[in-house]
Amino acid sequence: MTYTHAFLDGTACDLPPRKIVCVGRNYAAHARELGNAVPETPILFMKPATALVPLVGGFSIPAGRGECHHETEITLLIGRQLKHAGEAECLAAIAGIGLGLDLTLRDLQNELKKKGQPWEVAKAFDGAAPLSAFLRPEGFDLDDLRFTLAVNGEVRQCGHSADMITPVLPLLAHISTIFTLEPGDVVMTGTPEGVAPLRVGDVLTLEMDGLKVESAVL
Ligand code: ZN
């Protein structure tokens, strides 16, 4: 299915789908569950625009490439260019807040990590970033966003943005010192603990204040 950025309120979004900047290990409990150290500076990686697919209507996962894990993450739609930006500028540049999955071929990622090779084939493949539509950011406290993922009716992941090691605005400011963020880019802010493999036929419910998305693995 072709992906375009969309707002939940149905208003038009003319921001083009572009790169996705992701942060690894931004929640201490998740770093621990995978046996990783908590990083001192954010671990950044990217997915290309071709990774974007809508969550609504369901998505597919690669077959025959080992376990594909869900990582449920708060997503930020960038509305203005950010380059060496301060936190106030970053706040003003957030055009939308949503939820998404940083799909990860975990077996493959573990092999790549062991060999010291980059993660892209495990995290940046076509369809690796199913996203919800975005809420308008007005009225939301970025440090008090709670979100959950339920799979087949069972809650698997519960996150609270207050638990982020690098909170949203310092994270955007840091990213903007390395990668210029452009209108239409998305930032995925890291996953809380509870990552697990997805299977074809799984029914997913992602929720945050003001947002509830039903999806499925097709
Ligand atoms: Zn992630």
PDB file of N, CA and C and ligand atoms in Angstrom, residues 22-25 30 45 47 70-73 101-104 106 119 123 188-191 195, ligand 1:
ATOM      1  N   CYS A  22      16.047   7.001  13.703  1.00  0.00           N
ATOM      2  CA  CYS A  22      15.642   6.165  14.835  1.00  0.00           C
ATOM      3  C   CYS A  22      16.715   6.217  15.910  1.00  0.00           C
ATOM      4  N   VAL A  23      16.278   5.985  17.144  1.00  0.00           N
ATOM      5  CA  VAL A  23      17.235   5.928  18.250  1.00  0.00           C
ATOM      6  C   VAL A  23      17.140   4.551  18.905  1.00  0.00           C
ATOM      7  N   GLY A  24      18.300   3.966  19.142  1.00  0.00           N
ATOM      8  CA  GLY A  24      18.362   2.659  19.792  1.00  0.00           C
ATOM      9  C   GLY A  24      18.560   2.821  21.292  1.00  0.00           C
ATOM     10  N   ARG A  25      18.028   1.887  22.049  1.00  0.00           N
ATOM     11  CA  ARG A  25      18.258   1.814  23.504  1.00  0.00           C
ATOM     12  C   ARG A  25      17.958   3.130  24.219  1.00  0.00           C
ATOM     13  N   HIS A  30      14.616  -1.701  28.225  1.00  0.00           N
ATOM     14  CA  HIS A  30      14.738  -2.409  26.947  1.00  0.00           C
ATOM     15  C   HIS A  30      16.198  -2.743  26.641  1.00  0.00           C
ATOM     16  N   PHE A  45      20.271   5.530  14.046  1.00  0.00           N
ATOM     17  CA  PHE A  45      20.332   4.855  12.751  1.00  0.00           C
ATOM     18  C   PHE A  45      19.168   5.357  11.924  1.00  0.00           C
ATOM     19  N   LYS A  47      16.200   4.714   8.599  1.00  0.00           N
ATOM     20  CA  LYS A  47      15.485   3.892   7.625  1.00  0.00           C
ATOM     21  C   LYS A  47      15.147   4.838   6.465  1.00  0.00           C
ATOM     22  N   HIS A  70       8.466  -6.714  16.998  1.00  0.00           N
ATOM     23  CA  HIS A  70       7.826  -5.393  17.099  1.00  0.00           C
ATOM     24  C   HIS A  70       8.606  -4.553  18.098  1.00  0.00           C
ATOM     25  N   GLU A  71       8.849  -3.295  17.744  1.00  0.00           N
ATOM     26  CA  GLU A  71       9.352  -2.298  18.693  1.00  0.00           C
ATOM     27  C   GLU A  71       8.384  -1.132  18.572  1.00  0.00           C
ATOM     28  N   THR A  72       7.574  -0.930  19.594  1.00  0.00           N
ATOM     29  CA  THR A  72       6.537   0.105  19.544  1.00  0.00           C
ATOM     30  C   THR A  72       7.129   1.435  20.000  1.00  0.00           C
ATOM     31  N   GLU A  73       6.969   2.467  19.183  1.00  0.00           N
ATOM     32  CA  GLU A  73       7.683   3.713  19.463  1.00  0.00           C
ATOM     33  C   GLU A  73       6.816   4.939  19.184  1.00  0.00           C
ATOM     34  N   LEU A 101       5.940   1.183  14.444  1.00  0.00           N
ATOM     35  CA  LEU A 101       6.716  -0.007  14.763  1.00  0.00           C
ATOM     36  C   LEU A 101       8.055   0.077  14.049  1.00  0.00           C
ATOM     37  N   ASP A 102       9.120  -0.063  14.835  1.00  0.00           N
ATOM     38  CA  ASP A 102      10.464  -0.188  14.268  1.00  0.00           C
ATOM     39  C   ASP A 102      10.675  -1.696  14.102  1.00  0.00           C
ATOM     40  N   LEU A 103      10.206  -2.242  12.978  1.00  0.00           N
ATOM     41  CA  LEU A 103      10.311  -3.695  12.770  1.00  0.00           C
ATOM     42  C   LEU A 103      11.781  -4.082  12.650  1.00  0.00           C
ATOM     43  N   THR A 104      12.139  -5.153  13.328  1.00  0.00           N
ATOM     44  CA  THR A 104      13.546  -5.547  13.432  1.00  0.00           C
ATOM     45  C   THR A 104      13.689  -7.048  13.226  1.00  0.00           C
ATOM     46  N   ARG A 106      15.378  -9.692  14.235  1.00  0.00           N
ATOM     47  CA  ARG A 106      16.252  -9.780  15.410  1.00  0.00           C
ATOM     48  C   ARG A 106      17.373 -10.796  15.232  1.00  0.00           C
ATOM     49  N   TRP A 119      23.431  -2.420  10.656  1.00  0.00           N
ATOM     50  CA  TRP A 119      22.139  -3.045  10.914  1.00  0.00           C
ATOM     51  C   TRP A 119      21.137  -2.945   9.768  1.00  0.00           C
ATOM     52  N   LYS A 123      16.867  -3.736   9.701  1.00  0.00           N
ATOM     53  CA  LYS A 123      15.977  -2.684  10.208  1.00  0.00           C
ATOM     54  C   LYS A 123      15.467  -1.699   9.161  1.00  0.00           C
ATOM     55  N   MET A 188      11.800   8.282  15.136  1.00  0.00           N
ATOM     56  CA  MET A 188      11.268   7.213  15.994  1.00  0.00           C
ATOM     57  C   MET A 188      12.108   7.221  17.271  1.00  0.00           C
ATOM     58  N   THR A 189      11.442   7.292  18.416  1.00  0.00           N
ATOM     59  CA  THR A 189      12.111   7.695  19.656  1.00  0.00           C
ATOM     60  C   THR A 189      12.555   6.550  20.555  1.00  0.00           C
ATOM     61  N   GLY A 190      12.515   5.322  20.055  1.00  0.00           N
ATOM     62  CA  GLY A 190      13.008   4.185  20.842  1.00  0.00           C
ATOM     63  C   GLY A 190      11.873   3.387  21.457  1.00  0.00           C
ATOM     64  N   THR A 191      12.184   2.139  21.760  1.00  0.00           N
ATOM     65  CA  THR A 191      11.145   1.240  22.267  1.00  0.00           C
ATOM     66  C   THR A 191      11.335   0.928  23.749  1.00  0.00           C
ATOM     67  N   VAL A 195       9.738  -6.270  23.693  1.00  0.00           N
ATOM     68  CA  VAL A 195       9.827  -6.625  22.271  1.00  0.00           C
ATOM     69  C   VAL A 195       9.713  -8.147  22.136  1.00  0.00           C
TER      70      VAL A 195
HETATM   71 ZN    ZN B   1      13.626   0.774  17.861  1.00  0.00          ZN
END
